[in-house]
Coordinates of C-alpha atoms in Angstrom, one line a residue:
X1 CA 3.9 95.1 72.2
X2 CA 7.0 92.9 70.8
X3 CA 11.6 93.1 72.0
X4 CA 13.7 93.7 69.3
X5 CA 17.5 92.8 69.9
X6 CA 19.7 95.6 68.3
X7 CA 23.9 95.2 67.6
X8 CA 26.8 97.2 67.0
X9 CA 29.5 96.0 64.7
X10 CA 32.2 96.9 62.9
X11 CA 35.9 98.0 63.9
X12 CA 38.1 98.4 67.1
X13 CA 37.6 102.7 67.7
X14 CA 35.7 103.0 65.6
X15 CA 32.5 105.2 67.6
X16 CA 30.3 102.2 69.2
X17 CA 30.2 103.1 72.4
X18 CA 30.1 107.2 71.8
X19 CA 27.4 106.4 69.1
X20 CA 24.9 103.8 71.7
X21 CA 25.6 107.0 74.5
X22 CA 24.5 109.4 71.9
X23 CA 21.5 107.5 71.1
X24 CA 20.4 106.0 74.5
X25 CA 22.2 108.5 77.8
X26 CA 24.0 104.8 78.4
X27 CA 27.6 104.4 78.9
X28 CA 28.2 100.6 78.0
X29 CA 31.6 100.4 79.2
X30 CA 31.8 99.2 81.7
X31 CA 35.2 97.5 82.9
X32 CA 37.4 99.6 84.1
X33 CA 39.9 98.6 81.3
X34 CA 38.0 99.3 78.8
X35 CA 37.7 103.6 80.1
X36 CA 40.8 103.0 80.5
X37 CA 42.3 101.5 77.3
X38 CA 38.9 103.1 75.5
X39 CA 37.7 100.0 73.8
X40 CA 35.3 97.3 74.7
X41 CA 36.5 94.5 75.8
X42 CA 32.9 92.9 77.6
X43 CA 29.5 93.1 76.4
X44 CA 27.5 96.3 77.0
X45 CA 24.4 97.5 77.4
X46 CA 22.1 99.8 76.4
X47 CA 17.9 100.3 75.5
X48 CA 15.4 102.2 73.4
X49 CA 11.5 102.7 73.8
X50 CA 9.4 102.5 70.6
X51 CA 6.9 105.0 69.8
X52 CA 4.8 102.8 70.5
X53 CA 5.1 100.9 73.1
X54 CA 8.2 98.5 71.8
X55 CA 11.2 98.0 74.0
X56 CA 15.2 97.9 71.9
X57 CA 17.9 96.7 73.4
X58 CA 21.0 97.7 71.8
X59 CA 24.1 95.2 72.6
X60 CA 27.6 96.5 72.3
X61 CA 30.0 94.4 71.2
X62 CA 33.5 95.1 71.3
X63 CA 35.8 95.3 67.4
X64 CA 39.2 94.6 69.2
X65 CA 40.3 91.7 66.9
X66 CA 41.1 89.0 70.5
X67 CA 37.7 89.8 71.6
X68 CA 35.7 88.2 68.9
X69 CA 34.8 85.0 70.7
X70 CA 33.0 87.9 73.7
X71 CA 31.4 90.5 70.2
X72 CA 30.2 86.4 69.3
X73 CA 28.5 85.9 72.8
X74 CA 26.8 89.3 71.9
X75 CA 26.0 89.1 68.4
X76 CA 23.4 85.8 68.4
X77 CA 19.9 86.3 68.1
X78 CA 20.1 90.5 67.5
X79 CA 17.4 91.8 65.1
X80 CA 18.3 94.6 64.1
X81 CA 22.2 95.6 63.3
X82 CA 23.4 99.4 63.3
X83 CA 27.8 98.6 60.6
X84 CA 29.4 101.0 62.2
X85 CA 32.0 102.5 60.4
X86 CA 34.6 105.9 61.0
X87 CA 35.2 107.9 58.3
X88 CA 38.7 108.8 59.2
X89 CA 39.2 105.0 59.0
X90 CA 37.2 103.5 56.1
X91 CA 36.6 99.5 55.9
X92 CA 39.2 98.4 57.8
X93 CA 40.0 94.1 59.2
X94 CA 37.6 94.2 61.3
X95 CA 35.1 95.6 59.7
X96 CA 35.0 92.9 57.2
X97 CA 35.8 90.7 59.4
X98 CA 32.2 91.1 61.4
X99 CA 30.2 91.7 58.7
X100 CA 31.1 88.2 57.4
X101 CA 30.2 86.9 60.6
X102 CA 27.1 89.0 60.4
X103 CA 26.7 86.8 57.2
X104 CA 27.1 83.7 58.6
X105 CA 24.3 84.3 61.5
X106 CA 21.4 84.5 59.1
X107 CA 21.3 88.1 60.3
X108 CA 18.8 90.0 57.3
X109 CA 18.5 93.8 58.7
X110 CA 21.1 96.5 59.4
X111 CA 22.2 100.0 59.0
X112 CA 25.0 101.7 57.6
X113 CA 25.8 104.1 60.1
X114 CA 29.1 106.3 59.5
X115 CA 31.4 106.9 62.1
X116 CA 33.5 110.6 62.5
X117 CA 31.5 112.4 60.9
X118 CA 32.5 116.3 61.5
X119 CA 36.9 114.7 61.8
X120 CA 36.3 114.2 57.8
X121 CA 35.1 116.9 54.4
X122 CA 32.2 115.0 52.0
X123 CA 34.6 114.1 49.9
X124 CA 36.3 111.3 51.3
X125 CA 33.7 110.8 52.9
X126 CA 31.7 109.5 49.9
X127 CA 35.1 107.6 48.5
X128 CA 34.4 105.6 52.1
X129 CA 30.2 105.0 51.8
X130 CA 31.6 103.8 48.6
X131 CA 34.2 101.4 49.1
X132 CA 32.2 99.7 51.7
X133 CA 28.5 99.7 49.3
X134 CA 30.9 98.1 47.9
X135 CA 32.3 95.8 50.3
X136 CA 28.4 95.0 50.9
X137 CA 27.4 94.4 47.7
X138 CA 25.5 91.0 47.3
X139 CA 24.9 91.3 51.3
X140 CA 20.8 91.7 53.2
X141 CA 23.3 94.9 54.0
X142 CA 23.4 95.9 50.6
X143 CA 20.4 98.1 50.0
X144 CA 21.0 98.4 53.6
X145 CA 20.1 102.1 54.9
X146 CA 22.7 104.9 55.6
X147 CA 23.4 107.7 58.2
X148 CA 27.1 109.8 58.4
X149 CA 26.7 110.4 62.5
X150 CA 29.2 111.9 64.5
X151 CA 28.3 111.8 68.6
X152 CA 30.4 114.6 69.4
X153 CA 28.5 116.9 67.4
X154 CA 25.3 115.2 68.1
X155 CA 25.1 115.7 63.8
X156 CA 22.2 113.1 62.3
X157 CA 21.5 111.2 65.6
X158 CA 17.6 111.9 66.0
X159 CA 17.9 111.0 63.0
X160 CA 19.8 107.4 62.7
X161 CA 16.8 106.8 66.1
X162 CA 14.5 106.8 63.7
X163 CA 15.4 105.0 61.2
X164 CA 15.8 102.0 64.2
X165 CA 12.5 102.8 64.9
X166 CA 10.8 102.7 61.7
X167 CA 12.7 99.3 60.8
X168 CA 12.0 98.2 63.8
X169 CA 8.5 99.1 63.7
X170 CA 8.4 97.6 59.8
X171 CA 10.4 95.2 58.9
X172 CA 10.4 93.6 63.4
X173 CA 10.6 89.8 63.4
X174 CA 7.3 88.8 65.3
X175 CA 8.2 85.6 67.3
X176 CA 6.5 83.0 68.0
X177 CA 5.3 82.4 71.5
X178 CA 4.4 78.9 71.4
X179 CA 8.3 78.3 71.1
X180 CA 9.9 76.8 74.2
X181 CA 11.9 79.1 76.6
X182 CA 15.9 79.5 75.6
X183 CA 18.1 81.6 77.3
X184 CA 23.0 81.9 76.2
X185 CA 24.5 83.2 79.8
X186 CA 26.5 86.1 78.2
X187 CA 26.9 87.3 82.0
X188 CA 27.4 86.0 84.5
X189 CA 27.4 86.9 88.7
X190 CA 26.1 86.9 91.6
X191 CA 25.0 90.1 93.7
X192 CA 24.5 90.3 98.3
X193 CA 20.9 89.8 99.1
X194 CA 19.9 88.2 95.9
X195 CA 22.2 85.6 94.8
X196 CA 23.3 84.1 91.6
X197 CA 22.6 86.4 88.1
X198 CA 22.7 85.7 84.8
X199 CA 22.2 87.5 82.2
X200 CA 21.3 87.1 78.2
X201 CA 18.9 87.7 75.0
X202 CA 15.5 85.5 75.4
X203 CA 16.2 83.8 72.1
X204 CA 12.7 82.0 71.7
X205 CA 9.5 81.6 73.7
X206 CA 9.1 83.1 77.5
X207 CA 9.7 82.8 80.9
X208 CA 7.7 83.0 84.7
X209 CA 8.9 83.8 87.8
X210 CA 9.1 80.8 89.7
X211 CA 8.9 78.3 86.5
X212 CA 11.8 75.5 86.9
X213 CA 14.1 75.5 83.9
X214 CA 17.6 73.6 83.7
X215 CA 20.7 74.9 82.7
X216 CA 22.1 73.0 79.4
X217 CA 24.2 71.4 78.5
X218 CA 25.0 70.0 82.5
X219 CA 21.5 69.2 83.0
X220 CA 21.0 71.2 86.7
X221 CA 17.0 71.7 87.3
X222 CA 16.8 75.7 88.8
X223 CA 14.4 77.9 90.1
X224 CA 13.5 81.8 88.1
X225 CA 13.2 84.3 90.9
X226 CA 13.5 87.5 90.3
X227 CA 13.2 88.8 86.4
X228 CA 14.5 92.0 84.9
X229 CA 13.8 93.0 81.2
X230 CA 16.4 95.8 80.1
X231 CA 16.4 96.6 84.0
X232 CA 13.2 96.7 85.2
X233 CA 11.0 94.2 87.4
X234 CA 9.1 91.8 85.3
X235 CA 6.8 88.7 86.1
X236 CA 7.4 87.4 82.1
X237 CA 10.1 87.7 79.9
X238 CA 9.6 87.2 77.0
X239 CA 11.8 86.5 73.8
X240 CA 13.6 90.0 72.3
X241 CA 14.7 91.5 75.5
X242 CA 17.4 91.4 77.5
X243 CA 16.3 89.4 80.7
X244 CA 18.5 89.4 84.5
X245 CA 17.2 85.9 85.9
X246 CA 18.1 85.8 89.5
X247 CA 18.6 81.6 90.1
X248 CA 17.4 79.8 93.3
X249 CA 19.3 76.4 93.5
X250 CA 22.1 76.9 92.5
X251 CA 26.0 78.9 92.8
X252 CA 27.8 81.9 90.7
X253 CA 30.4 79.5 90.5
X254 CA 28.7 76.9 88.9
X255 CA 27.5 78.4 85.8
X256 CA 29.0 80.4 83.0
X257 CA 29.5 82.1 79.9
X258 CA 27.8 79.6 76.8
X259 CA 25.7 77.6 78.8
X260 CA 21.7 77.7 77.8
X261 CA 19.0 78.0 79.9
X262 CA 15.9 76.4 78.2
X263 CA 12.3 74.9 79.6
X264 CA 13.0 71.6 81.2
X265 CA 13.8 68.6 78.4
X266 CA 14.0 70.4 75.4
X267 CA 17.0 70.7 74.3
X268 CA 20.0 67.8 73.2
X269 CA 22.9 67.1 75.0
X270 CA 25.6 66.2 72.2
X271 CA 28.6 65.3 71.2
X272 CA 27.9 64.5 67.9
X273 CA 26.5 67.3 64.7
X274 CA 25.7 67.5 61.4
X275 CA 26.1 70.5 59.8
X276 CA 26.8 72.7 56.7
X277 CA 30.1 74.7 56.4
X278 CA 31.6 77.0 54.7
X279 CA 34.7 79.5 54.5
X280 CA 34.8 83.7 54.4
X281 CA 35.5 84.7 50.8
X282 CA 38.3 86.4 51.9
X283 CA 39.5 82.7 54.4
X284 CA 43.8 82.8 54.4
X285 CA 43.2 78.4 55.4
X286 CA 41.7 76.0 53.6
X287 CA 39.6 73.7 56.4
X288 CA 40.6 70.2 56.3
X289 CA 39.2 66.7 57.0
X290 CA 39.9 65.9 60.6
X291 CA 40.8 70.5 61.6
X292 CA 40.8 71.5 64.9
X293 CA 39.0 73.9 65.4
X294 CA 36.9 76.4 68.2
X295 CA 32.7 76.4 66.9
X296 CA 31.0 79.6 68.6
X297 CA 27.7 79.6 68.7
X298 CA 24.7 81.3 71.1
X299 CA 27.6 82.5 73.5
X300 CA 29.4 79.5 73.6
X301 CA 33.3 78.9 72.3
X302 CA 33.6 74.9 72.1
X303 CA 36.9 72.7 70.3
X304 CA 35.6 69.9 68.1
X305 CA 37.4 68.1 65.6
X306 CA 35.3 68.5 61.9
X307 CA 34.8 65.6 60.1
X308 CA 34.3 66.7 56.0
X309 CA 31.6 64.3 54.3
X310 CA 31.9 64.8 50.9
X311 CA 35.1 66.6 50.0
X312 CA 39.1 66.2 51.7
X313 CA 38.9 69.4 52.0
X314 CA 37.2 73.4 51.5
X315 CA 38.7 76.5 50.4
X316 CA 37.1 80.8 50.6
X317 CA 33.3 80.6 49.9
X318 CA 32.9 76.7 49.7
X319 CA 31.5 74.3 51.5
X320 CA 30.4 71.4 52.6
X321 CA 28.6 68.6 54.6
X322 CA 30.1 68.5 57.6
X323 CA 30.2 65.7 61.0
X324 CA 31.4 68.5 64.0
X325 CA 32.4 65.7 67.2
X326 CA 33.7 67.3 70.9
X327 CA 35.3 66.9 73.1
X328 CA 32.9 68.0 75.7
X329 CA 28.7 68.2 75.2
X330 CA 27.0 70.1 74.2
X331 CA 23.2 72.4 73.1
X332 CA 22.4 73.8 69.9
X333 CA 19.6 73.5 67.8
X334 CA 19.0 72.0 64.8
X335 CA 19.0 75.4 61.7
X336 CA 21.4 77.3 64.7
X337 CA 23.8 78.9 63.3
X338 CA 27.1 79.0 64.2
X339 CA 31.3 80.2 63.6
X340 CA 34.4 78.6 62.8
X341 CA 37.9 80.5 64.3
X342 CA 40.1 78.3 63.3
X343 CA 42.4 76.1 66.4
X344 CA 45.8 78.7 66.6
X345 CA 46.9 81.0 66.0
X346 CA 42.8 81.8 67.1
X347 CA 41.5 83.0 63.1
X348 CA 37.6 83.3 62.3
X349 CA 37.4 81.8 59.3
X350 CA 33.8 80.4 58.3
X351 CA 30.5 79.4 59.6
X352 CA 27.3 77.8 59.0
X353 CA 24.3 75.5 60.3
X354 CA 23.3 73.1 62.2
X355 CA 21.5 70.8 60.4
X356 CA 21.1 67.3 62.9
X357 CA 21.7 68.6 66.9
X358 CA 22.1 65.2 67.8
X359 CA 23.9 63.2 65.2
X360 CA 24.8 59.3 64.9
X361 CA 28.5 58.5 63.4
X362 CA 28.7 58.7 59.6
X363 CA 30.9 57.2 57.7
X364 CA 32.8 60.2 54.8
X365 CA 31.5 59.9 51.2
X366 CA 28.4 57.8 52.3
X367 CA 25.8 58.5 50.1
X368 CA 22.7 57.8 52.3
X369 CA 23.2 60.2 54.8
X370 CA 24.2 62.6 52.8
X371 CA 20.7 62.4 50.1
X372 CA 19.8 63.0 53.9
X373 CA 21.8 65.7 54.8
X374 CA 20.5 68.0 51.6
X375 CA 16.5 66.9 53.1
X376 CA 17.3 68.3 56.6
X377 CA 19.0 72.2 54.7
X378 CA 16.7 71.6 52.0
X379 CA 13.1 69.6 52.7
X380 CA 9.8 71.3 53.5
X381 CA 8.7 70.3 57.4
X382 CA 6.8 66.3 56.8
X383 CA 9.8 65.7 54.4
X384 CA 12.7 66.9 57.2
X385 CA 10.5 64.4 59.7
X386 CA 10.3 61.6 57.6
X387 CA 14.6 61.9 57.1
X388 CA 14.4 62.0 60.6
X389 CA 11.8 59.2 61.4
X390 CA 13.6 57.1 58.6
X391 CA 16.9 57.7 60.6
X392 CA 15.7 56.9 64.0
X393 CA 13.3 54.0 63.1
X394 CA 15.0 51.3 65.5
X395 CA 14.7 53.6 68.2
X396 CA 10.9 54.3 67.9
X397 CA 10.8 57.9 68.1
X398 CA 8.3 59.3 70.3
X399 CA 6.8 62.8 69.5
X400 CA 8.8 64.9 72.2
X401 CA 11.6 63.0 70.8
X402 CA 10.8 63.9 66.8
X403 CA 10.3 67.6 68.3
X404 CA 13.2 68.2 69.7
X405 CA 14.9 67.2 66.7
X406 CA 12.2 69.2 64.0
X407 CA 12.7 71.7 65.9
X408 CA 8.9 72.1 66.1
X409 CA 6.9 72.8 68.8
X410 CA 5.0 70.2 70.0
X411 CA 1.5 70.8 68.0
X412 CA 3.3 71.7 64.2
X413 CA 4.5 68.0 64.6
X414 CA 2.1 65.8 65.3
X415 CA 0.0 67.3 62.5
X416 CA 3.2 66.2 60.1
X417 CA 2.8 63.0 61.8
X418 CA -1.2 63.0 60.9
X419 CA -0.4 64.0 57.4
X420 CA 2.8 60.9 56.8
X421 CA 0.4 58.8 58.6
X422 CA -2.4 59.3 55.8
X423 CA 0.0 59.1 53.2
X424 CA 0.6 55.8 54.4
X425 CA 4.5 57.4 54.6
X426 CA 5.1 55.6 58.5
X427 CA 3.1 53.2 60.3
X428 CA 2.4 53.9 65.1
X429 CA 4.5 51.9 67.3
X430 CA 2.6 51.1 70.5
X431 CA 0.4 53.5 69.8
X432 CA 3.0 56.6 70.6
X433 CA 6.3 56.0 69.2
X434 CA 6.2 55.4 65.0
X435 CA 8.3 54.0 62.5
X436 CA 8.9 54.9 58.9
X437 CA 7.7 52.6 56.8
X438 CA 10.2 50.9 54.5
X439 CA 12.0 50.1 57.5
X440 CA 9.0 47.9 59.5
X441 CA 8.5 46.3 56.1
X442 CA 12.8 45.2 56.6
X443 CA 11.2 44.0 59.6
X444 CA 8.3 42.1 59.1
X445 CA 10.4 40.2 55.8
X446 CA 13.5 39.5 58.5
X447 CA 10.5 38.1 61.1
X448 CA 9.1 36.1 58.7
X449 CA 12.4 35.0 57.1
X450 CA 13.3 34.1 60.2
X451 CA 10.1 31.8 61.9
X452 CA 9.8 30.5 57.9
X453 CA 13.7 29.2 59.7
X454 CA 12.8 27.7 62.2
X455 CA 9.7 26.0 60.6
X456 CA 11.6 24.2 58.1
X457 CA 14.8 23.2 60.8
X458 CA 11.4 22.2 63.6
X459 CA 8.8 21.2 61.6
X460 CA 7.5 19.3 64.2
X461 CA 7.7 22.0 67.2
X462 CA 4.5 24.5 66.9
X463 CA 6.6 27.7 67.1
X464 CA 9.9 29.5 68.0
X465 CA 10.1 30.9 71.7
X466 CA 8.7 34.1 71.8
X467 CA 11.9 35.2 73.7
X468 CA 14.5 33.6 70.9
X469 CA 12.2 35.8 68.4
X470 CA 13.3 39.0 70.2
X471 CA 16.7 38.3 70.8
X472 CA 16.8 37.9 67.1
X473 CA 15.2 41.2 66.9
X474 CA 17.7 42.8 69.5
X475 CA 20.7 41.6 68.3
X476 CA 19.8 41.9 64.1
X477 CA 18.8 45.6 63.7
X478 CA 20.5 46.9 67.3
X479 CA 17.4 47.8 68.8
X480 CA 18.3 50.0 71.9
X481 CA 16.6 47.6 74.8
X482 CA 14.2 44.8 75.8
X483 CA 11.5 47.3 75.9
X484 CA 12.2 48.6 72.4
X485 CA 12.2 44.8 70.7
X486 CA 8.9 43.6 73.4
X487 CA 7.0 46.9 71.4
X488 CA 8.0 45.8 68.0
X489 CA 7.7 42.6 68.8
X490 CA 3.4 43.0 69.9
X491 CA 3.6 45.3 67.1
X492 CA 4.1 42.1 64.1
X493 CA 1.0 40.4 66.6
X494 CA -0.9 43.4 67.1
X495 CA -0.8 43.4 62.6
X496 CA -1.0 39.9 62.2
X497 CA 2.4 39.0 60.9
X498 CA 3.2 36.7 64.0
X499 CA 0.3 34.9 66.8
X500 CA 1.3 33.6 69.5
X501 CA 0.6 30.7 71.4
X502 CA 1.6 30.0 75.2
X503 CA 5.3 31.0 75.4
X504 CA 5.8 30.9 71.6
X505 CA 5.3 32.7 68.5
X506 CA 5.1 30.9 65.0
X507 CA 4.7 32.5 61.7
X508 CA 0.5 33.9 60.5
X509 CA -0.7 30.8 59.5
X510 CA 1.2 28.4 59.7
X511 CA -0.4 25.4 60.4
X512 CA 3.1 23.0 61.1
X513 CA 3.0 20.4 64.3
X514 CA 2.6 17.1 65.5
X515 CA 0.1 14.9 63.3
X516 CA -1.2 12.1 61.6
X517 CA 2.1 9.5 62.3
X518 CA 4.1 12.4 64.3
X519 CA 1.4 12.6 66.4
X520 CA 1.2 9.0 66.7
X521 CA 5.1 8.9 67.5
X522 CA 4.9 11.9 70.1
X523 CA 2.4 10.0 72.1
X524 CA 4.3 7.0 72.7
X525 CA 7.1 9.4 73.5
X526 CA 4.4 10.5 76.1
X527 CA 3.9 7.4 77.3
X528 CA 7.6 6.3 78.0
X529 CA 7.4 9.0 80.4
X530 CA 4.8 8.4 81.6
X531 CA 5.8 5.0 82.9
X532 CA 8.6 5.7 83.6
X533 CA 7.7 7.6 86.0
X534 CA 10.4 9.3 88.9
X535 CA 12.4 6.5 87.3
X536 CA 13.2 8.9 84.1
X537 CA 15.2 7.2 80.9
X538 CA 18.4 9.9 79.3
X539 CA 16.8 11.3 76.0
X540 CA 19.1 8.4 74.3
X541 CA 17.8 5.6 75.6
X542 CA 13.8 6.6 75.0
X543 CA 15.2 7.6 70.1
X544 CA 16.8 4.5 70.5
X545 CA 13.1 3.0 70.6
X546 CA 12.2 4.9 67.5
X547 CA 14.0 4.4 64.3
X548 CA 13.8 7.8 63.2
X549 CA 15.6 8.7 65.9
X550 CA 15.9 13.3 64.7
X551 CA 12.2 13.0 64.8
X552 CA 12.0 11.7 68.1
X553 CA 14.8 13.7 69.7
X554 CA 12.7 16.6 67.6
X555 CA 9.6 15.8 69.9
X556 CA 10.9 16.2 72.7
X557 CA 11.9 19.2 72.4
X558 CA 8.8 19.7 71.3
X559 CA 7.7 19.2 74.6
X560 CA 9.6 20.4 76.5
X561 CA 8.5 23.6 75.1
X562 CA 4.6 23.1 75.1
X563 CA 6.3 22.3 79.1
X564 CA 5.2 18.7 79.3
X565 CA 8.8 17.2 80.1
X566 CA 10.4 19.2 82.9
X567 CA 13.8 19.1 83.3
X568 CA 15.2 16.4 86.2
X569 CA 19.2 16.5 85.2
X570 CA 22.0 17.3 82.5
X571 CA 19.6 15.5 79.2
X572 CA 17.7 12.8 81.5
X573 CA 13.5 14.6 81.2
X574 CA 10.3 13.7 83.5
X575 CA 7.5 13.7 82.6
X576 CA 5.3 17.5 83.8
X577 CA 2.4 14.7 85.9
X578 CA 4.9 12.7 87.2
X579 CA 7.1 15.8 88.3
X580 CA 4.5 17.0 90.4
X581 CA 3.9 14.2 91.9
X582 CA 7.6 14.0 92.8
X583 CA 7.3 17.7 93.9
X584 CA 4.0 17.1 96.2
X585 CA 5.7 13.6 98.0
X586 CA 8.5 15.9 99.3
X587 CA 6.4 18.5 100.0
X588 CA 3.7 16.2 102.0
X589 CA 6.7 15.1 103.7
X590 CA 7.4 18.4 105.3
X591 CA 4.7 19.0 106.6
X592 CA 5.2 17.7 109.6
X593 CA 8.1 17.1 109.0
X594 CA 11.3 19.4 109.6
X595 CA 13.3 17.8 107.2
X596 CA 14.1 14.9 105.4
X597 CA 16.7 12.4 104.9
X598 CA 17.9 11.2 101.4
X599 CA 16.9 7.1 102.6
X600 CA 13.8 9.0 103.4
X601 CA 12.5 11.0 100.3
X602 CA 13.9 6.8 98.2
X603 CA 12.0 5.4 100.1
X604 CA 8.9 7.3 99.8
X605 CA 8.9 7.0 96.1
X606 CA 10.1 3.2 95.8
X607 CA 12.8 4.4 93.7
X608 CA 17.0 3.5 93.9
X609 CA 18.6 6.0 95.7
X610 CA 19.9 6.7 92.6
X611 CA 16.3 8.3 91.4
X612 CA 16.1 10.3 95.1
X613 CA 19.6 11.9 94.4
X614 CA 19.2 12.7 91.0
X615 CA 15.3 14.9 92.2
X616 CA 16.7 15.8 95.5
X617 CA 19.4 17.7 93.4
X618 CA 16.8 19.6 91.0
X619 CA 14.8 20.0 93.5
X620 CA 18.0 22.0 94.8
X621 CA 18.7 23.7 92.4
X622 CA 15.3 25.3 91.8
X623 CA 15.0 26.2 94.9
X624 CA 12.4 23.7 96.6
X625 CA 15.2 23.1 98.9
X626 CA 18.0 23.4 100.6
X627 CA 20.9 21.0 101.6
X628 CA 22.1 20.9 105.7
X629 CA 24.1 18.2 106.1
X630 CA 22.4 15.2 105.4
X631 CA 18.5 16.2 105.6
X632 CA 17.0 18.6 103.7
X633 CA 14.8 21.6 104.4
X634 CA 11.9 23.8 102.3
X635 CA 14.0 27.4 100.7
X636 CA 12.8 30.3 102.3

């Protein structure tokens, strides 16, 4: 069994609702105002059953220009459109507008239905059909079947029903069951004894009773406690069905039309989208860089600023790459189609397709960004995935993110990743993330330059502090967080670019450090600190004993890096063993005494007051001791 959604389109009062009633027996005008005024304001729903077990949902959309936003909420996700043209009036403004919208939403199959056949003669009907065929020339409806019907007399209603069933049997989409569940909400209401109920066309995947799903873009997790498909209770709902879901954990007032129910973590949430935009050939307006417009997508409508990336304006029938910058977060997927409506007064004049559902900010007329957008629009899946990885390399994207951005099943994305790895276009990082080869080469070159510069400036040092190198990588490549810089550093080590010794990192193969004369100088400095004991000299006092003061200072820096010297005060260091002896004397006394005075510590060390004060202050700073009045106690 597979499921199909059929939608109507056409001008107000061209008989769409009566047509559906004649086909299904269901009156889709459900509002009192609709019954009174004789026009459809909100969406209406009915269903047919196919000969081979198909479920056919039918959506009746409003035709009046004031209710186009309601029409847009229902028309997305349909498989087959019935474009209604009343034979007594012919092609009218909303006929043209709806037809342009259908093309922009990439709907590919339809039937031309000429209504009110009982009200005109054959010659007039031929003229109206000829005008309509002229309008649809060059479109998906150019060779569409057509039928003249009368909902009043029943003329050709059965013929139309057979046409619909034939179209469903021959060409209806076979939806991919591997896709993740997605349902744009087009109605929200509350039922006594049940609570919150939403309805919509299930676009992708399936959902089941008891399943936890997410409300986008708000991020709320809710649970499905009831399912109805085409008015019948069910345990599962599949793509292509008109579905009502009874939701637990959320109130009616906390949901609205336009929000999306989808699998948890399956939808991006963003304020910036990259897109290809195009104006209707019939548009009387220009779209200029910086214009604010209404964007209709799924069952939602939002306001955004249009930043044209490759031109300053587009005219009727023209297209361009653009970044859509929204006032509020939105949730769409790559490949979704949308409609553009002018901000004020509201008027439909174009549309487009999403190329990147969570875009970084682009500068206008930037060749690299435009080249990537071309790949995202026209490239094969592996080419698009490579472009996404190249663009996102500094974030080390993982499979889940890449599947989301590509809008592909994880299994398919994984196959593409393996292909790119074999082609050596990308590299795995930390086993689960990836980076583009070109980006990796830039990073490794930067790391090599950093280390080479450090080694040249510090020939005595065995290497740079690891944290310093990570910090430089983070700053230069705008890495997102410490986790990313750590992953990158470990990958540099794993691939033999960097070697690690203790807390330092060096370029692989670096043979610097102290040797020969420098080794003798280092030993002399060590001896100087050893002989000084706790009465540590200043750095200047140490280096003044050497001819090459610069090298002596570098050696002291290296000894500190190696943890052979410990800072006792600003500009004063002690040998590590001498420091540890001073700490031992302190703790040994406090093991048997509640506290220690300055004088007591001075005498225990056999030194002057000056050095005892220096050491006790250092202990306080390192939280070894705590000062209490005139004595110290152990820090707890």
